[in-house]
Amino acid sequence: MKDTIESYVTPDGRTIGGVLMEMKNITLRFGGVTAIKDISFDIREGEIRAIIGPNGAGKSSMLNVISGFYHPQEGEVWFRGDRRPPMKPYQVAQQGIARTFQNIALFEGMTVLDNVMTGRLTHMRAGMLAQALWKGRAEAEETENREKVEKIIDFLEIQSIRKTPVGRLPYGLKKRVELARALAAEPMLLLLDEPMAGMNVEEKEDMSRFVLDVNDEFGTTIALIEHDMGVVMDLSDRVVVMDYGKKIGDGTPDDVRNNQAVIDAYLGVSHD
Amino acid sequence: MFYREAGDFSTTYSEDSQTFPIKFDRVRYYVVLAVAFLVVPFIVNDYWLNAVLLPFLIYAIAAIGLNILTGYCGQVSLGTGGFMAVGAYACYKFMTGMDIYLMGADGEWVRYALPPINIFFSVILAGFVTAFVGLLFGLPSLRIKGFYLAVATLAAQFFLVWLFNKWSWTYNYSASGQINAPTRGVLGYEVTGPTAEPWAAYLFCLIFVVVLAWIARNLTRGSMGRRWMAIRDMDIAAEIIGVNPLGAKLSAFGVSSFFVGVSGALFFAVYLGAVEVGEAFGIQKSFLVLFMIIIGGLGSIFGSFAGAAFMVLLPVLLKNILVGTLGWPTDLAAHIEFIIVGALIVIFLIAEPHGLAQLWRIAKEKLRLWPFPY
């Protein structure tokens, strides 16, 4: 069993560490509707973990639980070996969890550079007085963080649009800027909510490459929701399958592909 | 034209993020500062001071303040007039010597009389008092947004004006209910009161404008400004990248109110000299400053200046043309003036909703290529 061992090496040579985040018996209800029902799974350090399922399965709700938007009625969230008390989203961000949204949530009025710089806000601590006078820490901090941001900008190949207001960019680039903003925070865990939705094949290939590169170069743990099965099976180390708020499968892409419950959920099942 | 970045290379990040990255801009900025400090004080007279320069400078501070709150942080406020009143009355109390009552050890109220404070420090302290009041009225902003917040700040406007009418301690129990600025000076030069020299009053305000504009620019280009703008553009996304919404909104309310308070203090002490609160700091003042930042451009320091200049200069200009050149009766001219200013605002909002700052930006983009646009 892979769950019990400390760490292992994947066929392509990456080392997957111990458990980084663990969801224990999460149940989330909105009034009478149960969006998530008693789901447990873990995310290990350095892996790419996919959450898949048909529409309305509760995948995005799960991501919202992780990032602190929703607070589950039952169950526990464990992060880095500690049980996490109920937190506001900004506190979760300060813990080192960054995310992107299904429908892009960029700051339209700001340039690409400023957008990516906002990703560094959790690392910026200069006081109001220092900032008002632009002396000491404020100035040094700005330059320091700019250097880190420029590395991300190089990495995602968006140098040429650095000073363009985000509102003017096409969809695919916006998605990439959003990824850049999340990466700028240097997160331990990166949550991607449908990073390839609405993209053509080439854009999907680019984005897949970036996801793999991020995982490889920065060692960032990634949890992603995606509908494109080809992408999911190629990218991820392990897959959680959800349907109607329940977990119906969990394992390597091959395990999941051959799981009868998963096949039934996706292809439908005859009731005779 | 000289306005282009060709040949200007930034080799460090701090060079790249400076306020005026283009050399021509930088030079122009220093020229404007030099003229404002070295030339204008020698030629300024009473008419120019009171009709144009003082209102422009003082409204510019208020506009920058409101722009920080509304333009940068996206929180609409209709309480600017009320906050200016706080600044004015606080400044009055500080400059005339405040008497405060503190509970003594034996449970009795003991009266302490503070000595009058230098006008320069009175203005700054008035800013801090206003910042505190602004923080209090900013608290609801965490729960209510948009129009509803505007209505809440409107309540602040009416409450504050009512307060300064009813609470006689604030106007030193004067029979008229007015406050009058006594003669006060800085370094021996009088800046308030009827005998103040025009150049001294002008320089006094100019120093506040320059320093505060510089501070506003620094705050808005750094991490604080990015927090505000993130909240403005999408508060949910801001929260997910680690911005504490309460902290960001309250800091915007505090900083904004500080600016508005300083502007109110100068408006009373240096410009008007005598103030009746409902008249000087009524709801129309709130709208005037709001018009300034909308016409000037939301989210732009330059826009605050442009908007203040537009709203101050246009009536003066129209009056000079209508009464001075065309010889119309003053009352007719005054009414026509309202119509023209109102119509211009409407036309302006339709033609360029992002304000004068956007026009300036477009002009700069064009100038970079001029005269060979290809």
XYZ file of C-alpha atoms in Angstrom:
646
model
C 0.000 0.000 0.000
C 1.388 3.369 -1.012
C -0.599 5.163 1.681
C 1.378 3.688 4.515
C 4.926 4.223 3.275
C 6.860 7.398 3.975
C 7.873 8.280 0.438
C 8.303 6.712 -2.958
C 9.748 7.450 -6.372
C 7.520 7.701 -9.411
C 8.361 5.953 -12.696
C 9.513 9.306 -14.125
C 11.933 9.812 -11.271
C 10.205 12.349 -8.998
C 10.174 11.741 -5.273
C 6.776 11.889 -3.614
C 7.003 12.679 0.078
C 4.727 12.147 3.056
C 1.198 13.431 3.528
C 0.957 17.231 3.187
C -2.765 17.682 3.513
C -5.369 15.284 4.723
C -9.127 15.622 4.519
C -10.847 13.465 7.110
C -14.548 12.613 6.742
C -15.522 15.976 5.299
C -19.254 16.660 5.087
C -20.494 19.962 3.698
C -24.161 20.927 3.616
C -25.957 23.968 2.222
C -29.285 23.895 4.000
C -30.845 20.612 2.971
C -28.417 19.947 0.141
C -25.405 17.839 0.921
C -22.647 18.942 -1.423
C -19.931 16.733 0.044
C -20.664 13.578 1.979
C -18.093 11.996 4.247
C -15.096 12.279 1.964
C -11.564 11.473 3.044
C -8.423 11.688 0.974
C -4.889 12.945 1.291
C -2.472 14.948 -0.787
C 1.177 13.986 -0.561
C 4.111 16.300 -0.807
C 5.308 16.843 -4.370
C 2.540 15.012 -6.148
C -0.004 16.120 -8.702
C -3.372 15.150 -7.366
C -6.436 15.369 -9.575
C -10.042 15.618 -8.450
C -12.458 14.574 -11.160
C -16.123 13.869 -11.454
C -19.220 14.794 -13.446
C -20.783 18.261 -13.136
C -22.178 18.993 -9.704
C -20.136 16.275 -8.067
C -18.780 18.692 -5.445
C -15.242 19.129 -6.773
C -15.198 22.908 -6.591
C -16.854 22.796 -3.176
C -13.999 20.565 -2.056
C -11.444 23.096 -3.283
C -13.391 25.835 -1.520
C -13.210 23.849 1.706
C -9.444 23.557 1.332
C -9.035 27.267 0.626
C -11.287 28.339 3.485
C -14.317 29.721 1.642
C -16.567 27.008 3.017
C -16.415 25.511 6.461
C -17.525 21.873 6.527
C -20.145 20.864 9.093
C -18.291 17.670 9.883
C -14.786 16.436 9.384
C -11.286 17.706 9.860
C -8.709 19.328 7.640
C -5.123 18.455 8.472
C -2.282 20.455 6.988
C 1.406 19.679 7.560
C 0.615 17.347 10.405
C -1.610 19.750 12.350
C -5.346 19.938 12.525
C -6.404 23.232 10.969
C -8.931 25.303 12.907
C -11.654 27.048 10.847
C -9.839 29.775 8.938
C -10.624 32.761 6.740
C -9.387 32.500 3.145
C -6.636 35.081 3.695
C -5.297 33.099 6.647
C -5.226 29.975 4.500
C -3.267 31.912 1.898
C -0.779 33.002 4.553
C -0.281 29.332 5.453
C 1.049 28.684 1.959
C -1.937 27.560 -0.089
C -2.585 29.392 -3.358
C -5.238 28.793 -5.965
C -6.668 29.782 -9.313
C -10.328 30.034 -10.164
C -12.556 28.288 -12.676
C -13.674 31.606 -14.120
C -10.682 33.900 -14.048
C -10.417 36.119 -10.987
C -7.735 38.604 -11.951
C -7.591 42.277 -11.013
C -8.697 43.781 -14.308
C -7.685 47.331 -13.508
C -4.046 46.471 -12.840
C -1.171 45.529 -15.125
C 0.118 41.972 -15.446
C 3.131 42.916 -13.351
C 0.976 44.379 -10.570
C -1.291 41.345 -10.658
C 1.629 38.985 -10.213
C 3.077 41.272 -7.544
C -0.151 40.934 -5.553
C 0.735 37.257 -5.291
C 3.698 38.324 -3.136
C 1.580 40.283 -0.656
C 1.779 37.528 1.933
C 5.556 38.009 1.905
C 5.486 41.803 2.217
C 5.549 43.206 5.708
C 6.673 46.839 5.475
C 4.732 49.117 7.809
C 2.558 51.963 6.679
C 5.079 54.632 7.707
C 7.957 53.019 5.803
C 5.732 52.761 2.754
C 4.494 56.330 3.021
C 8.093 57.601 3.007
C 9.288 54.881 0.582
C 12.318 54.323 2.752
C 14.001 51.370 4.364
C 12.059 48.177 4.231
C 9.405 49.317 1.772
C 11.878 50.061 -1.000
C 14.084 47.023 -0.391
C 11.082 44.755 -0.165
C 9.674 46.032 -3.436
C 12.901 45.263 -5.307
C 13.380 41.896 -3.648
C 9.897 40.742 -4.504
C 10.113 42.184 -7.986
C 13.100 39.908 -8.615
C 11.136 36.851 -7.556
C 8.176 37.920 -9.658
C 10.370 38.445 -12.708
C 11.569 34.854 -12.370
C 7.976 33.643 -12.482
C 7.240 35.926 -15.427
C 10.223 34.444 -17.290
C 9.164 30.955 -16.327
C 5.657 31.351 -17.727
C 6.877 33.288 -20.765
C 4.774 36.400 -20.260
C 7.601 38.953 -20.356
C 6.212 40.809 -23.350
C 2.887 41.625 -21.670
C 4.399 42.671 -18.346
C 3.004 46.208 -18.424
C -0.263 45.476 -20.230
C -3.484 45.971 -18.267
C -5.009 42.548 -17.691
C -8.363 43.618 -19.131
C -6.814 43.768 -22.608
C -5.476 40.190 -22.639
C -7.030 37.188 -24.403
C -8.453 34.336 -22.362
C -5.551 31.892 -22.568
C -3.040 34.490 -21.416
C -5.280 35.548 -18.550
C -5.297 31.962 -17.331
C -1.514 31.986 -17.459
C -1.306 35.288 -15.565
C -3.572 33.850 -12.918
C -1.237 30.880 -12.590
C 1.661 33.306 -12.333
C -0.054 35.188 -9.525
C -0.671 31.957 -7.615
C 2.935 30.836 -8.171
C 4.345 34.167 -7.044
C 3.171 33.345 -3.534
C 5.612 30.395 -3.560
C 2.870 28.143 -2.218
C 3.421 24.728 -0.705
C 0.126 23.602 -2.136
C -1.295 24.963 -5.377
C -4.964 24.445 -6.156
C -5.989 24.711 -9.796
C -9.704 24.849 -10.546
C -10.111 23.756 -14.172
C -6.901 25.346 -15.465
C -7.647 24.226 -19.010
C -11.356 25.002 -19.295
C -12.245 26.646 -22.575
C -8.815 26.264 -24.142
C -7.901 24.841 -27.534
C -5.531 21.899 -27.903
C -2.382 23.993 -28.206
C -3.221 26.120 -25.195
C -3.965 22.968 -23.240
C -0.607 21.520 -24.202
C 1.135 24.731 -23.097
C -0.726 24.771 -19.818
C -0.031 21.079 -19.157
C 3.644 21.714 -19.749
C 3.570 24.605 -17.267
C 1.814 22.499 -14.652
C 4.407 19.742 -15.010
C 7.276 22.261 -14.993
C 5.974 23.975 -11.881
C 5.769 20.660 -10.095
C 9.196 19.621 -11.318
C 11.162 22.850 -10.834
C 9.627 24.309 -7.690
C 8.553 20.987 -6.186
C 5.095 22.485 -5.639
C 2.349 20.091 -4.657
C -0.586 20.526 -6.993
C -4.233 19.612 -6.614
C -6.244 20.179 -9.754
C -9.780 19.822 -10.999
C -10.045 19.083 -14.690
C -12.615 17.725 -17.094
C -10.281 16.723 -19.908
C -9.624 13.053 -19.109
C -6.604 12.851 -21.390
C -4.933 15.693 -19.509
C -5.846 14.277 -16.110
C -4.577 10.788 -16.874
C -1.308 12.129 -18.296
C -0.550 14.694 -15.628
C -1.613 13.303 -12.336
C -0.003 10.841 -9.967
C -3.214 9.986 -8.163
C -6.845 10.740 -8.870
C -9.871 11.186 -6.608
C -13.185 10.560 -8.327
C -16.333 12.168 -6.927
C -19.959 11.741 -7.874
C -22.962 13.316 -6.156
C -20.781 14.444 -3.269
C -19.380 10.993 -2.597
C -15.981 9.553 -3.288
C -16.292 6.662 -5.708
C -12.675 6.077 -6.585
C -9.158 6.942 -5.486
C -5.852 5.747 -6.880
C -3.442 5.951 -9.775
C -4.859 6.892 -13.182
C -4.746 3.225 -14.204
C -6.634 2.083 -11.095
C -9.280 4.706 -11.661
C -9.654 3.953 -15.346
C -10.510 0.349 -14.582
C -12.748 1.066 -11.605
C -16.292 -0.110 -12.377
C -17.976 2.578 -10.228
C -16.083 5.292 -12.090
C -16.993 3.866 -15.466
C -20.636 3.734 -14.392
C -20.597 7.331 -13.182
C -19.125 8.644 -16.407
C -20.850 6.411 -18.925
C -24.078 5.815 -17.064
C -25.384 2.449 -16.009
C -28.411 0.496 -17.118
C -31.013 -0.090 -14.460
C -32.301 -3.497 -15.433
C 8.556 65.870 -29.230
C 10.844 64.744 -26.454
C 8.252 62.522 -24.887
C 9.519 59.038 -25.593
C 11.259 56.262 -23.776
C 13.720 55.511 -26.576
C 17.182 55.798 -25.079
C 15.866 55.553 -21.521
C 16.912 52.183 -20.201
C 16.133 50.990 -16.710
C 18.841 48.745 -15.400
C 17.446 48.181 -11.920
C 13.987 47.315 -10.703
C 13.788 50.406 -8.540
C 14.521 52.547 -11.613
C 11.794 50.716 -13.466
C 9.202 51.266 -10.759
C 9.809 54.968 -10.178
C 7.014 57.457 -10.530
C 8.207 59.082 -13.738
C 10.099 56.470 -15.725
C 10.436 58.726 -18.754
C 13.074 61.421 -18.572
C 10.958 64.146 -20.116
C 8.265 63.519 -17.513
C 10.807 63.715 -14.727
C 12.220 67.007 -15.948
C 8.744 68.463 -16.399
C 7.886 67.472 -12.843
C 10.919 69.254 -11.421
C 10.159 72.330 -13.519
C 6.591 72.462 -12.187
C 7.872 72.121 -8.619
C 10.484 74.835 -9.165
C 7.915 77.243 -10.599
C 5.471 76.503 -7.787
C 8.071 77.108 -5.074
C 10.356 79.748 -6.567
C 8.260 81.808 -8.962
C 4.620 81.802 -7.854
C 5.226 83.092 -4.291
C 6.742 86.283 -5.707
C 3.930 87.090 -8.092
C 0.913 85.835 -6.167
C -1.689 88.446 -5.155
C -4.875 88.294 -3.107
C -7.235 87.672 -6.020
C -5.254 84.787 -7.487
C -4.688 83.340 -4.058
C -8.308 83.291 -2.956
C -10.015 82.646 -6.273
C -7.702 80.048 -7.717
C -4.606 78.875 -5.883
C -5.852 78.153 -2.359
C -9.047 76.358 -3.395
C -7.132 74.367 -5.997
C -4.425 73.266 -3.563
C -6.831 72.475 -0.727
C -9.355 70.643 -2.892
C -6.479 68.704 -4.463
C -5.651 67.269 -1.023
C -9.302 66.335 -0.435
C -9.519 64.803 -3.905
C -6.379 62.722 -3.347
C -7.869 61.561 -0.058
C -11.184 60.544 -1.579
C -9.376 58.996 -4.540
C -7.442 56.717 -2.204
C -10.707 55.477 -0.737
C -12.926 55.417 -3.818
C -10.527 55.269 -6.737
C -7.952 52.895 -5.272
C -9.900 50.867 -2.743
C -13.309 50.999 -4.424
C -15.266 52.138 -1.354
C -17.684 54.901 -2.295
C -17.923 57.685 0.251
C -20.347 60.595 0.405
C -19.060 61.753 3.770
C -16.165 63.903 2.557
C -17.790 67.146 3.704
C -18.372 65.741 7.171
C -14.780 64.537 7.454
C -13.504 67.916 6.281
C -15.594 69.428 9.069
C -13.922 67.109 11.579
C -10.546 68.326 10.339
C -11.617 71.963 10.535
C -13.064 71.764 14.047
C -10.207 69.643 15.351
C -7.736 72.150 13.962
C -9.711 74.985 15.567
C -9.625 73.275 18.949
C -5.905 72.552 18.713
C -4.940 76.053 17.579
C -7.047 77.838 20.194
C -5.994 75.606 23.071
C -8.187 72.673 23.888
C -9.755 72.176 27.296
C -10.275 68.542 28.081
C -11.932 66.910 31.047
C -10.400 63.806 32.551
C -11.639 61.716 35.424
C -9.435 62.401 38.424
C -8.416 59.878 41.079
C -11.312 60.925 43.340
C -13.908 60.398 40.638
C -14.258 64.108 39.966
C -13.929 65.584 36.455
C -10.822 67.686 36.278
C -10.384 70.344 33.595
C -7.062 70.473 31.807
C -6.354 73.318 29.400
C -3.876 72.419 26.665
C -1.809 75.324 25.390
C -2.532 76.484 21.816
C -0.559 74.356 19.375
C 1.396 75.708 16.427
C -0.826 75.855 13.337
C 1.411 73.465 11.390
C 1.083 70.756 14.012
C -2.585 71.593 14.576
C -3.289 70.776 10.952
C -1.422 67.466 11.192
C -3.110 66.535 14.469
C -6.468 67.419 12.914
C -5.621 64.922 10.188
C -5.045 62.206 12.765
C -8.285 62.993 14.583
C -10.150 62.758 11.281
C -8.384 59.504 10.468
C -9.707 58.069 13.717
C -13.259 59.245 12.990
C -12.926 57.859 9.457
C -11.891 54.482 10.855
C -15.032 54.389 12.982
C -17.283 55.147 10.028
C -15.304 52.700 7.905
C -16.150 49.768 10.122
C -19.483 49.020 8.364
C -17.599 48.685 5.041
C -16.748 45.090 5.839
C -20.410 44.175 5.750
C -21.945 46.552 3.232
C -20.798 47.407 -0.248
C -21.442 49.779 -3.107
C -24.536 51.949 -2.906
C -25.346 50.781 0.598
C -21.960 51.864 1.852
C -22.486 55.212 0.115
C -25.697 55.637 2.098
C -23.900 54.719 5.330
C -21.255 57.384 4.690
C -24.047 59.814 3.851
C -25.302 59.202 7.367
C -21.819 60.133 8.610
C -22.062 63.389 6.649
C -25.342 64.436 8.240
C -24.429 63.199 11.678
C -21.129 65.097 11.763
C -22.680 68.355 10.562
C -25.417 67.984 13.177
C -22.793 67.242 15.846
C -20.816 70.410 15.146
C -24.023 72.434 15.283
C -25.179 71.032 18.586
C -22.006 70.365 20.551
C -20.987 73.818 21.713
C -17.645 72.651 23.099
C -16.470 72.179 19.509
C -16.954 75.874 18.671
C -15.750 77.157 22.057
C -19.295 78.165 23.070
C -19.331 81.105 20.674
C -22.737 82.781 20.404
C -22.879 82.648 16.606
C -21.991 78.967 16.435
C -19.229 79.872 14.008
C -15.544 79.170 14.347
C -13.053 81.891 13.496
C -9.395 81.270 12.773
C -7.208 83.473 14.964
C -4.004 84.886 13.555
C -1.316 82.236 13.700
C 2.054 81.920 12.104
C 4.847 79.541 11.300
C 8.440 80.633 12.003
C 7.209 84.185 12.537
C 5.292 84.458 9.251
C 1.531 84.741 9.574
C -0.378 82.148 7.574
C -3.886 82.451 9.024
C -6.097 85.359 9.949
C -6.916 88.542 8.024
C -3.391 89.954 8.041
C -1.658 86.897 6.585
C 0.556 87.520 3.576
C -0.663 85.792 0.383
C 2.696 84.172 -0.318
C 2.950 82.721 3.175
C -0.535 81.198 3.048
C 0.216 79.846 -0.413
C 3.523 78.259 0.563
C 1.997 76.802 3.720
C -0.654 74.971 1.680
C 1.749 74.072 -1.113
C 4.061 72.254 1.278
C 1.172 70.153 2.546
C 0.034 69.398 -0.999
C 3.472 68.336 -2.231
C 4.310 66.178 0.772
C 0.881 64.545 0.907
C 0.810 63.873 -2.839
C 4.242 62.259 -2.529
C 3.048 60.114 0.361
C -0.096 59.136 -1.556
C 1.998 58.119 -4.535
C 4.310 56.033 -2.336
C 1.428 54.312 -0.612
C -0.350 53.508 -3.855
C 2.643 52.133 -5.742
C 3.728 49.716 -3.003
C 2.177 46.729 -1.332
C -0.429 48.855 0.464
C -1.728 50.213 -2.835
C -1.852 46.736 -4.334
C -3.908 45.538 -1.386
C -6.363 48.382 -1.931
C -6.591 47.847 -5.672
C -7.022 44.103 -5.226
C -9.984 44.753 -2.927
C -11.382 47.221 -5.457
C -11.083 44.937 -8.482
C -12.255 41.675 -6.921
C -12.552 41.271 -3.187
C -12.877 37.468 -3.248
C -9.705 37.026 -5.260
C -7.970 39.521 -2.994
C -8.834 37.445 0.009
C -7.581 34.253 -1.625
C -4.130 35.748 -2.227
C -3.867 36.696 1.426
C -5.298 40.219 1.746
C -7.165 40.781 4.976
C -10.237 42.679 3.748
C -10.905 44.436 7.036
C -7.300 45.625 7.289
C -7.175 46.846 3.710
C -10.504 48.669 3.851
C -9.881 50.255 7.236
C -6.391 51.407 6.276
C -7.892 53.032 3.174
C -10.537 54.752 5.315
C -7.890 55.917 7.767
C -5.425 57.265 5.209
C -8.180 58.812 3.128
C -9.698 60.530 6.154
C -6.293 61.850 7.182
C -5.960 63.600 3.826
C -9.532 64.878 3.917
C -9.042 66.088 7.494
C -5.894 68.033 6.605
C -7.734 69.555 3.674
C -10.659 70.540 5.920
C -8.279 72.110 8.435
C -6.559 74.174 5.737
C -9.911 75.054 4.166
C -11.051 76.536 7.449
C -7.853 78.004 8.861
C -6.105 79.336 5.781
C -8.767 79.752 3.116
C -12.089 80.729 4.717
C -10.979 81.980 8.133
C -14.517 81.665 9.476
C -16.759 78.665 9.136
C -20.391 77.812 9.743
C -20.473 74.060 9.480
C -23.643 73.444 7.470
C -22.671 76.050 4.924
C -19.007 75.217 4.442
C -19.045 71.466 4.897
C -22.510 70.447 3.756
C -23.452 67.625 1.434
C -22.619 69.746 -1.614
C -18.978 69.661 -0.563
C -19.043 65.862 -0.581
C -20.459 65.849 -4.086
C -18.026 68.505 -5.279
C -15.030 66.409 -4.249
C -16.651 63.284 -5.700
C -17.140 65.114 -9.015
C -13.496 66.125 -8.918
C -12.219 62.580 -8.729
C -14.714 61.262 -11.281
C -13.832 63.986 -13.766
C -10.148 63.829 -12.937
C -9.955 60.058 -13.050
C -10.484 57.397 -10.416
C -7.364 55.684 -9.203
C -4.937 58.395 -10.273
C -3.046 60.966 -8.229
C -2.641 63.166 -11.284
C -6.384 62.837 -11.867
C -7.059 64.267 -8.410
C -5.111 67.396 -9.316
C -6.700 67.617 -12.752
C -10.201 67.217 -11.318
C -9.595 69.816 -8.613
C -8.217 72.238 -11.199
C -11.189 71.628 -13.486
C -13.820 72.218 -10.821
C -12.050 75.259 -9.354
C -10.867 76.928 -12.516
C -13.864 76.419 -14.767
C -16.300 78.594 -12.762
C -13.657 81.303 -12.388
C -12.938 81.201 -16.090
C -16.610 81.303 -17.034
C -17.250 84.186 -14.672
C -14.399 86.165 -16.151
C -15.628 85.534 -19.671
C -19.323 86.146 -19.028
C -19.078 89.109 -16.677
C -15.693 90.512 -17.577
C -15.621 90.119 -21.356
C -19.270 89.947 -22.376
C -20.498 92.318 -19.673
C -23.509 90.250 -18.584
C -25.209 90.951 -15.248
C -23.623 88.973 -12.404
C -26.756 87.058 -11.364
C -27.496 85.905 -14.906
C -23.865 84.882 -15.355
C -23.992 82.904 -12.110
C -26.968 80.890 -13.340
C -25.529 80.325 -16.812
C -22.326 79.226 -15.108
C -24.189 76.461 -13.240
C -25.804 75.284 -16.473
C -22.521 75.204 -18.371
C -20.578 73.448 -15.625
C -23.353 70.871 -15.217
C -23.608 70.257 -18.957
C -19.834 69.937 -19.263
C -19.774 67.330 -16.512
C -22.434 65.279 -18.279
C -20.718 65.581 -21.659
C -17.441 64.694 -20.048
C -18.757 61.566 -18.404
C -20.235 60.365 -21.689
C -17.185 61.167 -23.799
C -14.477 60.022 -21.399
C -15.791 58.110 -18.385
C -12.291 57.482 -17.099
C -11.632 61.147 -16.661
C -8.923 63.643 -17.455
C -6.227 61.240 -16.323
C -7.246 58.848 -19.096
C -7.153 61.658 -21.668
C -3.670 62.477 -20.461
C -2.663 58.809 -20.726
C -3.988 58.574 -24.286
C -2.215 61.795 -25.195
C 1.023 60.377 -23.823
C 0.644 57.142 -25.809
C 0.127 59.190 -28.957
C 3.010 61.523 -28.161
C 5.396 58.602 -27.855
C 5.013 57.944 -31.549
C 4.417 61.465 -32.767
C 4.997 62.641 -35.485
C 5.595 59.251 -37.107
C 2.783 56.984 -35.915
C 4.074 53.975 -37.821
